[in-house]
Coordinates of C-alpha atoms in Angstrom, one line a residue:
Chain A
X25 CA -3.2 -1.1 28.9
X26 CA -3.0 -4.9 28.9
X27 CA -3.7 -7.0 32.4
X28 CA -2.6 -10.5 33.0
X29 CA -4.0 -12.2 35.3
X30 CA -3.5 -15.4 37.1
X31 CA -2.3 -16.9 33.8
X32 CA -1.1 -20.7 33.5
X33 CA -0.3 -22.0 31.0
X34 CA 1.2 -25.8 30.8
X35 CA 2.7 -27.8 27.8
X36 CA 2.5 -31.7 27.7
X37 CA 2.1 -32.0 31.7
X38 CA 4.9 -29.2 32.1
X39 CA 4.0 -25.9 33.8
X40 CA 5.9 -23.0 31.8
X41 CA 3.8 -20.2 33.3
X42 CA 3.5 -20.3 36.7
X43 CA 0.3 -18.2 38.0
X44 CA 1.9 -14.6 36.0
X45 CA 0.0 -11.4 36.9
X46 CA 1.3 -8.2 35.5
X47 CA 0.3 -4.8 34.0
X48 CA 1.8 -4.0 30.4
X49 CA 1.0 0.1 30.4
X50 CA -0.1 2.4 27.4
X51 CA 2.3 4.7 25.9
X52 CA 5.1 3.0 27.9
X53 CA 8.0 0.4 26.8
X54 CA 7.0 -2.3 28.7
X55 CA 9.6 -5.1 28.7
X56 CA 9.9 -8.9 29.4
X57 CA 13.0 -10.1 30.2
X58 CA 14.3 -13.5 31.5
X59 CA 16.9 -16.4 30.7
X60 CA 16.2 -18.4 27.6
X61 CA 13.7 -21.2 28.9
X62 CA 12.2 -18.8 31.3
X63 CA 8.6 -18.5 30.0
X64 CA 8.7 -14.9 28.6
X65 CA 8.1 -16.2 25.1
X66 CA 5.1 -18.2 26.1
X67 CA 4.4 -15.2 28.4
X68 CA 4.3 -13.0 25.4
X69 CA 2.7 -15.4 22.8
X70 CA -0.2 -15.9 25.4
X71 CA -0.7 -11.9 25.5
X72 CA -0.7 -12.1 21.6
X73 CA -3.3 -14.9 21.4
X74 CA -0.7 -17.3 19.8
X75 CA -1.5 -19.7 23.0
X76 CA -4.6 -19.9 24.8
X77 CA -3.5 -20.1 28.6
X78 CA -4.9 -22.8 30.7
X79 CA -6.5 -20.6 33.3
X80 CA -6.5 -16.9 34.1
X81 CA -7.5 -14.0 32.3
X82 CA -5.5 -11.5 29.6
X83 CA -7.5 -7.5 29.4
X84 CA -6.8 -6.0 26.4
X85 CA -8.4 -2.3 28.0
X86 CA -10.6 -4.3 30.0
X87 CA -11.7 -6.9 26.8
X88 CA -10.9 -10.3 27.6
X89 CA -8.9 -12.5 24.8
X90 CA -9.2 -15.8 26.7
X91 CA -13.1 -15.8 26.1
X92 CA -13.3 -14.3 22.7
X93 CA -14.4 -16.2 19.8
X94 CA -12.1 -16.3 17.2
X95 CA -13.9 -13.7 15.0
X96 CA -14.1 -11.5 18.0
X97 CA -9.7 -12.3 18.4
X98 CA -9.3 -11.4 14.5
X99 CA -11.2 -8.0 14.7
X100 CA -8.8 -7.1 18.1
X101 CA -5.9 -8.4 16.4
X102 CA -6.1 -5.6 13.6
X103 CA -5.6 -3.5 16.4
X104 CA -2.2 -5.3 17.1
X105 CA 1.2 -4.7 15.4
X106 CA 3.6 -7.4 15.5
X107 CA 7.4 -6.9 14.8
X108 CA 9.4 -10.9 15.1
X109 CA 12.5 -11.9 15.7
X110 CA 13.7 -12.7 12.3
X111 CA 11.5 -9.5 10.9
X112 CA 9.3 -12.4 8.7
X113 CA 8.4 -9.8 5.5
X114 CA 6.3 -12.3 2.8
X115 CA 9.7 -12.9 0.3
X116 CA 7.3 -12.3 -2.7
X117 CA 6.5 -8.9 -1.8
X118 CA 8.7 -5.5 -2.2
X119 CA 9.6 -3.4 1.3
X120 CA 6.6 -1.3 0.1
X121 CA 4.2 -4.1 -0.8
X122 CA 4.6 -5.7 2.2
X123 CA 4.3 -2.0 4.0
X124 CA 1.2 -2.2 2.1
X125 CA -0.3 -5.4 2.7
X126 CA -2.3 -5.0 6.6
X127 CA -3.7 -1.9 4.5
X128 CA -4.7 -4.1 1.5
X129 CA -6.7 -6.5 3.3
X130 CA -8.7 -4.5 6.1
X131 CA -8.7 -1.2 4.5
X132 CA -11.4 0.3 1.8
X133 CA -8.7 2.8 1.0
X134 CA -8.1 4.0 -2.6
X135 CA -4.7 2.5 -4.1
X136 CA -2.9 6.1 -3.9
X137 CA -4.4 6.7 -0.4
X138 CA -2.7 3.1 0.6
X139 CA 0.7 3.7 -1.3
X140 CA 0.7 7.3 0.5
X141 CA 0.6 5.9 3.9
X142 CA 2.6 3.2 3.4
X143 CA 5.3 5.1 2.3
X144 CA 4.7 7.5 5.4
X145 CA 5.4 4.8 7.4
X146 CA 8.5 4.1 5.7
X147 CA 9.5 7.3 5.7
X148 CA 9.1 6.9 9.6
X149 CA 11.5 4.4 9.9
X150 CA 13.9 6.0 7.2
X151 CA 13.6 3.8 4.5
X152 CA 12.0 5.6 1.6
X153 CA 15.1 4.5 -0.4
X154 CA 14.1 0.7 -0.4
X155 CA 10.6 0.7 -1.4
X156 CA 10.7 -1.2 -4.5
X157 CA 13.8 -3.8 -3.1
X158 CA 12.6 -7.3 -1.8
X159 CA 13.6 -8.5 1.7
X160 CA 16.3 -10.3 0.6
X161 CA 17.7 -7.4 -0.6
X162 CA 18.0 -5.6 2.2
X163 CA 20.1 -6.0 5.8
X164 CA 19.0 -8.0 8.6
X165 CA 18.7 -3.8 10.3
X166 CA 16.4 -2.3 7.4
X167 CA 14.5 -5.8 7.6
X168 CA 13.9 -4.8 11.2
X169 CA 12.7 -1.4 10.1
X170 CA 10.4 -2.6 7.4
X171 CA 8.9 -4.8 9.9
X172 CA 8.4 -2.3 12.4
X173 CA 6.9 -0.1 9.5
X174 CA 4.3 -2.9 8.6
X175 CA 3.7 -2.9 12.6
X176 CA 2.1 0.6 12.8
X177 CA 1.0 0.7 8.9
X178 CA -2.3 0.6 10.9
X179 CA -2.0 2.9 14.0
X180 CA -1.9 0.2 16.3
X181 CA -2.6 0.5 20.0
X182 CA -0.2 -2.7 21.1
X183 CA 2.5 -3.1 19.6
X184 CA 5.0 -6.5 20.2
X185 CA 8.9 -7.1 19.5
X186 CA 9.6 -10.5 19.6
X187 CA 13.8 -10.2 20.5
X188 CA 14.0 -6.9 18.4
X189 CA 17.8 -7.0 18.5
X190 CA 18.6 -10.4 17.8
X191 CA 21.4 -10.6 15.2
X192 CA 22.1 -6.8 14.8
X193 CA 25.2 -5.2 15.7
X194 CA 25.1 -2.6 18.7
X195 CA 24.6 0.4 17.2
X196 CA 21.8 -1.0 15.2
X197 CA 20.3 -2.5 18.2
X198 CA 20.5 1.0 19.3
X199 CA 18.9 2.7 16.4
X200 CA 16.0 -0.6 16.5
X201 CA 15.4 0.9 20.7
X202 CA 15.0 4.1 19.8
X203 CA 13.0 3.9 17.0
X204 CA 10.6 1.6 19.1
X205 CA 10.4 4.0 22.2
X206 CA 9.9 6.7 19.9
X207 CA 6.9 5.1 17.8
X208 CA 5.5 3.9 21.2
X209 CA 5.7 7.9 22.4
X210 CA 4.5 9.6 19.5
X211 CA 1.6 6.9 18.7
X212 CA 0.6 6.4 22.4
X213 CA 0.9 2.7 22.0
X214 CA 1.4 0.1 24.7
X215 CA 4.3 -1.1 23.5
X216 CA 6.0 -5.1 24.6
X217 CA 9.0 -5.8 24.1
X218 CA 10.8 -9.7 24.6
X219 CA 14.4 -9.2 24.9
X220 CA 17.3 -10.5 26.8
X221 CA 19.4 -8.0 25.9
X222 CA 20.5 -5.8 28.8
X223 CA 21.4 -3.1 26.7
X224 CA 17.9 -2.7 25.8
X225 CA 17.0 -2.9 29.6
X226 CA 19.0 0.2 30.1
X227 CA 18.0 2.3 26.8
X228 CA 13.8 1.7 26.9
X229 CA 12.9 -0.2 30.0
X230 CA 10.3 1.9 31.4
X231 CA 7.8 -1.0 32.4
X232 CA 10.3 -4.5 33.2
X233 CA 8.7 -7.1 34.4
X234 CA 11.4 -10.3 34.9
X235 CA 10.4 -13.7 34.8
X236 CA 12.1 -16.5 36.5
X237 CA 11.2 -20.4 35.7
X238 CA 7.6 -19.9 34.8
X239 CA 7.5 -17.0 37.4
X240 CA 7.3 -13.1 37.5
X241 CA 10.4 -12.7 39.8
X242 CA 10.3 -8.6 39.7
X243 CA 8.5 -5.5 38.2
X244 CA 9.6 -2.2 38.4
X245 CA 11.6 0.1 36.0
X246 CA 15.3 0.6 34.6
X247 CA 16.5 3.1 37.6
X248 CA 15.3 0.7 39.8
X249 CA 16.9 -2.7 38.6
X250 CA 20.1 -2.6 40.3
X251 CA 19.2 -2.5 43.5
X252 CA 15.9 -5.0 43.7
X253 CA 17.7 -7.7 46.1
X254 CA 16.3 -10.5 44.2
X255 CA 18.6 -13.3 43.1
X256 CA 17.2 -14.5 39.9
X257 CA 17.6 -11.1 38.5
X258 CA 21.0 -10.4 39.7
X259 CA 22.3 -13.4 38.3
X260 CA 20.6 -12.7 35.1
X261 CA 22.0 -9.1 34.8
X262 CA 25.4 -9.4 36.5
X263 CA 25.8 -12.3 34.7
X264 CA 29.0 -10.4 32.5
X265 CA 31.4 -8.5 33.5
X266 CA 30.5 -5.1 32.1
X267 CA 27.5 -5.2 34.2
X268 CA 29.4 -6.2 37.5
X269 CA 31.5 -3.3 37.1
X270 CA 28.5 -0.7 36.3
X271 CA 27.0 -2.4 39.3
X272 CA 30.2 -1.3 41.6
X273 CA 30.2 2.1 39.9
X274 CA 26.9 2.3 40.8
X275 CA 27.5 1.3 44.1
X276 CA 30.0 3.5 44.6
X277 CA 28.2 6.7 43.7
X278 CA 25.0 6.2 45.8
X279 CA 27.4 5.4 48.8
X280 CA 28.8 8.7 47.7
X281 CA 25.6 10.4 47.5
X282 CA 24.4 9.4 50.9
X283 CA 27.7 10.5 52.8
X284 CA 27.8 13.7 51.2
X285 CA 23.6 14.2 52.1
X286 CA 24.7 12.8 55.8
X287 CA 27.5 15.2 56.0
Chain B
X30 CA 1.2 -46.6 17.3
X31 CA 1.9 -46.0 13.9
X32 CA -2.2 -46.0 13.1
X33 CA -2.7 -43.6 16.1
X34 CA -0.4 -40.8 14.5
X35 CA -2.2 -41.6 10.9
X36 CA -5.4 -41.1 12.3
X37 CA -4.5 -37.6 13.9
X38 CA -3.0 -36.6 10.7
X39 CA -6.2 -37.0 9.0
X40 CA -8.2 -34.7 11.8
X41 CA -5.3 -32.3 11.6
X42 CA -6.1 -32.3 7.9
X43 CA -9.4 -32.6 8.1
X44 CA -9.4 -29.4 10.5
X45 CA -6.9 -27.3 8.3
X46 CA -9.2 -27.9 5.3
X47 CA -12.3 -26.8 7.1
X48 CA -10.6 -23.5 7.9
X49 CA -9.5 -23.3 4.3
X50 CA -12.8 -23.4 2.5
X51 CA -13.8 -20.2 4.6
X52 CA -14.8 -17.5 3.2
X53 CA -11.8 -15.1 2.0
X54 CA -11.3 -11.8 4.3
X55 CA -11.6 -9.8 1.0
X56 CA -12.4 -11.3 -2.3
X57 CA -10.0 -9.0 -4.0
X58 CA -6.4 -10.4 -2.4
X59 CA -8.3 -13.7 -2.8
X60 CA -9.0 -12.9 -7.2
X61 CA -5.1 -11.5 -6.9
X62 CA -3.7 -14.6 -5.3
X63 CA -5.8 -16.3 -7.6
X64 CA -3.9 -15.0 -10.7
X65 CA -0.9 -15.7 -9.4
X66 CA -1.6 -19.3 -8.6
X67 CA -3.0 -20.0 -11.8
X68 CA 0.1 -18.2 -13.4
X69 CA 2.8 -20.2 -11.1
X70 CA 0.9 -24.0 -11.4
X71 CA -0.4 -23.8 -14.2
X72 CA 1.5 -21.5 -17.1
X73 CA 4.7 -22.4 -15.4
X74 CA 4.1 -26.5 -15.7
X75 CA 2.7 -25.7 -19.7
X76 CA 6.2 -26.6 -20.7
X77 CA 7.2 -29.7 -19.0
X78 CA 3.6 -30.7 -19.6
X79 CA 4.0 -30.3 -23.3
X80 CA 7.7 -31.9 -23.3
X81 CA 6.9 -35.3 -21.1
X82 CA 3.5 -35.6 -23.6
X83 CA 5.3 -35.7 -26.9
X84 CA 8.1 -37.6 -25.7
X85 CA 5.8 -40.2 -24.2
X86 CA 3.1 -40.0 -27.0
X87 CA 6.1 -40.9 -29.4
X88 CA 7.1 -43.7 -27.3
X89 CA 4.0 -45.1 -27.0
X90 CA 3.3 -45.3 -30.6
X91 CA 6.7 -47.1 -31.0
X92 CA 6.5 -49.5 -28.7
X93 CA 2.9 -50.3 -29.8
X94 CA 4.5 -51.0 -33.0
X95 CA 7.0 -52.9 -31.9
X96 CA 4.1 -54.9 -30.1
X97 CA 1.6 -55.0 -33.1
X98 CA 4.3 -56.3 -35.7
X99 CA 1.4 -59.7 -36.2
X100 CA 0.2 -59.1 -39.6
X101 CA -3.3 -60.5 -38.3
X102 CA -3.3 -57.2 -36.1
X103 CA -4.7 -54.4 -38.5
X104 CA -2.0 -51.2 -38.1
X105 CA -5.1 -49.1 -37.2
X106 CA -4.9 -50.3 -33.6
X107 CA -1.7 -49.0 -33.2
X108 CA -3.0 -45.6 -33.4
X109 CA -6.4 -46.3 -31.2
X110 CA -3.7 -48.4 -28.4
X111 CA -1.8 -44.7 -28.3
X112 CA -4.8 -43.0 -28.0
X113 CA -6.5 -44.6 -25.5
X114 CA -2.8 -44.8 -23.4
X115 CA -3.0 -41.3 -23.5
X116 CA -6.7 -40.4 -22.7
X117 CA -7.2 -43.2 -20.0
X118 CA -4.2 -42.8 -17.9
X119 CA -1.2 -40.8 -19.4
X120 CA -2.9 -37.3 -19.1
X121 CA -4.8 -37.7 -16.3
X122 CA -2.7 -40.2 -13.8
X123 CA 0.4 -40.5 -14.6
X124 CA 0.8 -36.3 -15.6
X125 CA -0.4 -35.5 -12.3
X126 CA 1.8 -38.3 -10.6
X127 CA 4.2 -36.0 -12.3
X128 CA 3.0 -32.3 -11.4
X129 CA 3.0 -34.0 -7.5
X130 CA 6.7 -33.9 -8.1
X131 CA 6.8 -30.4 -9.5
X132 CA 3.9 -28.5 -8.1
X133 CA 3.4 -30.3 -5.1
X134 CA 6.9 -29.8 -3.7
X135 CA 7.0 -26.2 -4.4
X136 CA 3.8 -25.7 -2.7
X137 CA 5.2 -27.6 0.5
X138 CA 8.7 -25.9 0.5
X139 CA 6.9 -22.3 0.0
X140 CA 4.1 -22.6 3.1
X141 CA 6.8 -24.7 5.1
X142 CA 9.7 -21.6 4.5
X143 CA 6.9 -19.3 5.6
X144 CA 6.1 -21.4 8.5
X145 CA 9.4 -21.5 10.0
X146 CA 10.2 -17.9 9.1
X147 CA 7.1 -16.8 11.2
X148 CA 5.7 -15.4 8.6
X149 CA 2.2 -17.6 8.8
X150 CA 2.2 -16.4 12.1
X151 CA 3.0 -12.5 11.1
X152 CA -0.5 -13.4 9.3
X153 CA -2.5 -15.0 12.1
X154 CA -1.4 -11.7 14.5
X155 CA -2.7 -9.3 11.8
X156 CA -5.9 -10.9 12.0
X157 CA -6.0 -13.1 8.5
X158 CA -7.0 -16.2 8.2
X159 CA -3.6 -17.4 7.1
X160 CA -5.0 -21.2 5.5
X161 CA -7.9 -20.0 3.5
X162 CA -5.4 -17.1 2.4
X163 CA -2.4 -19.2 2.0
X164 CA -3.9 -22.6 0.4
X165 CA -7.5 -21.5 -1.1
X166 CA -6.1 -19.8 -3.9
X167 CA -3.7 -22.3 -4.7
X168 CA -6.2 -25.7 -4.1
X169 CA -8.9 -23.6 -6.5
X170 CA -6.4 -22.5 -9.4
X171 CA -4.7 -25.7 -9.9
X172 CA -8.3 -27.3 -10.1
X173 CA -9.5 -24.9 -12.4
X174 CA -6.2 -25.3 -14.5
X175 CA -6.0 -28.6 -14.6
X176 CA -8.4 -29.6 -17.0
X177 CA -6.4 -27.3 -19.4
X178 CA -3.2 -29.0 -19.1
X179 CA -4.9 -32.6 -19.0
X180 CA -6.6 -31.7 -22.6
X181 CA -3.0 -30.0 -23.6
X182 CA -1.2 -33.5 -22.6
X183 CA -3.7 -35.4 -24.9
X184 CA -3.0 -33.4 -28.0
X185 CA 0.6 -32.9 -27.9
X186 CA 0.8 -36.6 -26.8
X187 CA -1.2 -37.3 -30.1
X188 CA 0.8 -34.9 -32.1
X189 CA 4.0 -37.1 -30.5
X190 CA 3.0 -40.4 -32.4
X191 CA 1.9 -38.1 -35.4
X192 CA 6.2 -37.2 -35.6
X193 CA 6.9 -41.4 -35.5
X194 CA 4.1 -41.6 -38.2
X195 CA 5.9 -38.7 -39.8
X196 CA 9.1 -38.8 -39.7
X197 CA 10.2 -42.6 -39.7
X198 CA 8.5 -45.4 -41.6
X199 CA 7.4 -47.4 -39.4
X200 CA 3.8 -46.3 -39.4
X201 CA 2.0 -44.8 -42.4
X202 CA 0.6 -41.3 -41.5
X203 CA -2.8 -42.8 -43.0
X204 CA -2.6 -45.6 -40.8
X205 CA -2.6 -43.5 -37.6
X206 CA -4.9 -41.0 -38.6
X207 CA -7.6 -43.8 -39.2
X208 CA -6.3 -45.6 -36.0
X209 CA -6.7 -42.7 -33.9
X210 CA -10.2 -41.9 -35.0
X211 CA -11.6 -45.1 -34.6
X212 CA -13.5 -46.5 -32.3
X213 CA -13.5 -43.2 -30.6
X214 CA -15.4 -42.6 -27.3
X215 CA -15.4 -39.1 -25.6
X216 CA -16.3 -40.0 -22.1
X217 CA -13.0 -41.1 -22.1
X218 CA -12.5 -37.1 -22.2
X219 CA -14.7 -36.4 -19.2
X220 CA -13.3 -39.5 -17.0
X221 CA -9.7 -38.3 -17.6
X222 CA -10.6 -34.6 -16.6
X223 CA -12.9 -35.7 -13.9
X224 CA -9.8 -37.9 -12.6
X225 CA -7.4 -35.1 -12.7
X226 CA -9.5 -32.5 -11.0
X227 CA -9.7 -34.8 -7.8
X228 CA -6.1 -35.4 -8.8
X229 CA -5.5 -31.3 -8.5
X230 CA -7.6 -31.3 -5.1
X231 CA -5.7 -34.0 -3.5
X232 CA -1.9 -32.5 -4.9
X233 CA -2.7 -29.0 -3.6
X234 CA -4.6 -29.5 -0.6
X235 CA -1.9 -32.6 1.2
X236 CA 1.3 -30.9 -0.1
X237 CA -0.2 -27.8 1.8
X238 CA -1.2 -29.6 5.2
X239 CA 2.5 -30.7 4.9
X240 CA 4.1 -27.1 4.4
X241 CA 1.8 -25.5 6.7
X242 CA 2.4 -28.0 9.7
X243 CA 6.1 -28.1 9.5
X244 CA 7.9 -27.6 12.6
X245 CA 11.6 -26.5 13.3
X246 CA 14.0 -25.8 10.6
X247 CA 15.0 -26.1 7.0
X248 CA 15.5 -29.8 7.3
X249 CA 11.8 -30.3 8.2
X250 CA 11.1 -28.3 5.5
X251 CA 12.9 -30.0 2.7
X252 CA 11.2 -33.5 4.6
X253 CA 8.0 -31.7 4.7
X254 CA 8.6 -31.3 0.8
X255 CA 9.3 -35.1 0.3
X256 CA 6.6 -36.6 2.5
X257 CA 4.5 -34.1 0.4
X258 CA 5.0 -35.7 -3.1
X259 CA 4.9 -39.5 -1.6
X260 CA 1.3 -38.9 0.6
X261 CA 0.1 -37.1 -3.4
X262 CA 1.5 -39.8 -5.8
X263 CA 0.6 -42.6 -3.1
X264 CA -3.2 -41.0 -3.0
X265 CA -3.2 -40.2 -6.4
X266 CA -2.8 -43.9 -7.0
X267 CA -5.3 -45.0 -4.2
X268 CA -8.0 -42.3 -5.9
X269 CA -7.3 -43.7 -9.6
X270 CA -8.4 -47.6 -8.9
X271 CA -11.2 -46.1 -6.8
X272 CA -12.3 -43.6 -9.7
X273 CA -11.5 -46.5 -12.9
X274 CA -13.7 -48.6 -11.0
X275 CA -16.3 -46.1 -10.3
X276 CA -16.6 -44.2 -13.5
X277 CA -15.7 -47.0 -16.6

């Protein structure tokens, strides 16, 4: 589980997080959502460590990151997978290599033993065919998966998704969301997703929190988010039309439900 | 204002270096990277190294003729005015005003690509210490290669004026054979290498502070690339009056 606590967190004189408590909880898809500008980048480079917020406190199971020395932050970061928005693989290195690499550097693990569970985590994420290819060589979707392989190479217990869908088509977007949820499941990792894709939402949000010019504006979980009566977030979800017609389907069965329960 | 943004590039510097020279998080990615360096700098630049020194030894030796042409002037000078070219400045300065160009650029647009595709930071989150990891290897094999290439760039350079002695008749071979031996000194040897090791340092270690603090996109990249080789040649420059009037 990861607290936040009272963070702020200001850039040249201007405030971008504004006093942001929240729970991120293990084994659970916790999401941060919010309109580009909103603060849920700096929100989630914060939790990583990337900044150091102004005031406040971020738990990692109760250990707090804002006080750590840096030696202390590099040994929790090794318990930290990272998967970014444009996958960033090292170009020099194969799929497997870089698969490979978190293992080569913190692990005394024989050069078979390493190769074996890179490739299991490959094998994971379905691409045992494209061990030897280099990241160019692969799509923008497999990059994604090679990434997210290099995440867990280590059995992390947080894992974060910088935009995990950004420039993938929708079904792959799909097959990215379920792989995550699943990984996040089956490893028992507290899982953080940055996305402002409302597909997403829908598919994996089992912890959202929403956050509104520096702000958290709402917290609660995918069943619950069309009917939170707050502004911010119905602008930011209704904001196509797809979404205002789910929203009068939606609408239009729970008016449904309740005459048929008065009746 | 111009001073003020100097002065915090030298303590951003000065701060990125002290986290390079750290010790490596394992000593065998560091020997690994290490190869590779030393394979990429320094194998890699062995041909345009030997190239620009023959070409420039020949040149010398002709226009020393051309200069020399006083029959008062014995012909053995023109060999010992090639040599010392070469030794003094050619290998040493003007080679590595050169490798700033190749090796320096490539060493800003490779950490500055990896800045802006995140994948410095993909480092930093794993818990690496993505300077010393990144720029150690690289400041440590092209000063441990350097000498190499400097002592390379004097021979072949010599073995260029050999061809005009050679191959034309301008020069007798005799002539040049006696004018390079003579007068001889060999801490010309050890000034020219000590030169081009702090040559190395200063190539490797700026065009990296310029790759690894690039912000925003490819533009900034290939600006990172060019501000790289002018601060190195400019330094370069700065460091060889400082060092000729300190060592000769």
């Amino acid at each position: 589980m990861i607290e936040v606590k009272h963070a702020i967190k200001s850039f040249d004189g201007n405030t971008v997080l504004k006093d942001v408590s929240t729970i991120f909880e293990t084994g659970k898809t916790n999401l941060i959502i919010g309109q580009s500008g909103s603060g849920k980048t700096v929100l989630m480079k914060s939790v990583v460590g990337i900044h150091r917020i102004d005031s406040g406190e971020i738990l990692y199971d109760g250990r707090n990151i804002t006080s750590m020395k840096r030696k202390e932050l590099n040994a929790l970061r090794r318990e930290i997978g990272m998967l970014f928005q444009g996958s960033a693989l090292f170009d020099s290195m194969s799929v497997l290599e870089n698969v490979k690499f978190p293992l080569d550097m913190f692990t005394e693990m024989t050069e078979e033993e390493k190769i074996e569970r890179a490739k299991f985590c490959l094998q994971r994420v379905e691409l045992s065919h494209a061990l030897d290819l280099s990241p160019a060589e692969i799509s923008g979707g497999m990059q994604k998966r090679a990434a997210i392989a290099r995440a867990i190479v280590l059995n992390p217990k947080y894992l974060f998704c910088d935009e995990p869908n950004s420039g993938l088509d929708p079904k792959t977007s799909l097959l990215i969301d379920q792989l995550i949820q699943d990984i996040t499941h089956e490893f028992n990792i507290t899982t953080i997703v940055n996305t402002h894709d409302m597909n997403s939402v829908m598919e994996i949000g089992e912890n959202i929190v929403f956050i509104s010019k520096g702000e958290k504006a709402w917290q609660g979980t995918k069943d619950e988010i069309f009917d939170t009566g707050c502004e911010p977030l119905e602008d930011f979800i209704f904001a196509s039309n797809l979404y205002k017609e789910i929203k009068k389907a939606h609408k239009f069965f729970q008016d449904k439900e309740s005459s048929t329960k008065q009746k | 204002m111009f001073a003020i943004k100097e002065i915090e590039k030298v303590g951003a510097y000065t701060q990125l270096m002290y986290r390079v020279f750290a010790k490596p998080d394992k000593w065998s990615m560091f020997f690994r990277q290490y190869k590779e360096e030393l394979k990429k700098q320094g194998i890699d630049s062995l041909a345009i190294v030997v190239i620009i020194s023959i070409f420039i030894g020949a040149v010398i030796t002709i226009q020393m003729i051309k200069n020399m042409e006083n029959p008062l002037l014995p012909s053995t000078l023109i060999g010992l005015a090639t040599r010392d070219i070469l030794l003094l400045e050619f290998s040493s300065a003007i080679l590595c005003l050169i490798l700033a160009g190749k090796v320096g650029s490539n060493i800003a647009s490779e950490i500055g690509t990896m800045r802006i595709t995140e994948q410095i930071d993909a480092l930093d989150i794993m818990g690496v210490n993505s300077s010393n990891f990144l720029i150690l290897p690289k400041i440590i094999a092209f000063v441990t290669i350097m000498p190499f290439l400097v002592l390379t760039s004097m021979f072949v350079g010599i073995i260029g004026g050999y061809g005009v002695a050679i191959f034309t008749d301008m020069i007798t071979v005799k002539s040049y054979e006696a004018g390079i031996q003579f007068a001889f000194t060999p801490y010309y040897i050890t000034y020219s290498i000590i030169k081009s090791v702090i040559f190395a340092y200063i190539i490797t270690s700026v065009s990296s502070f310029y790759g690894y603090t690039v912000k925003g996109g490819a533009l900034e990249v290939g600006k990172a690339s060019t501000d790289a080789v002018v601060n190195s040649s400019v330094l370069i420059l700065l460091f060889d009056i400082m060092l000729t009037k300190l060592l000769l």
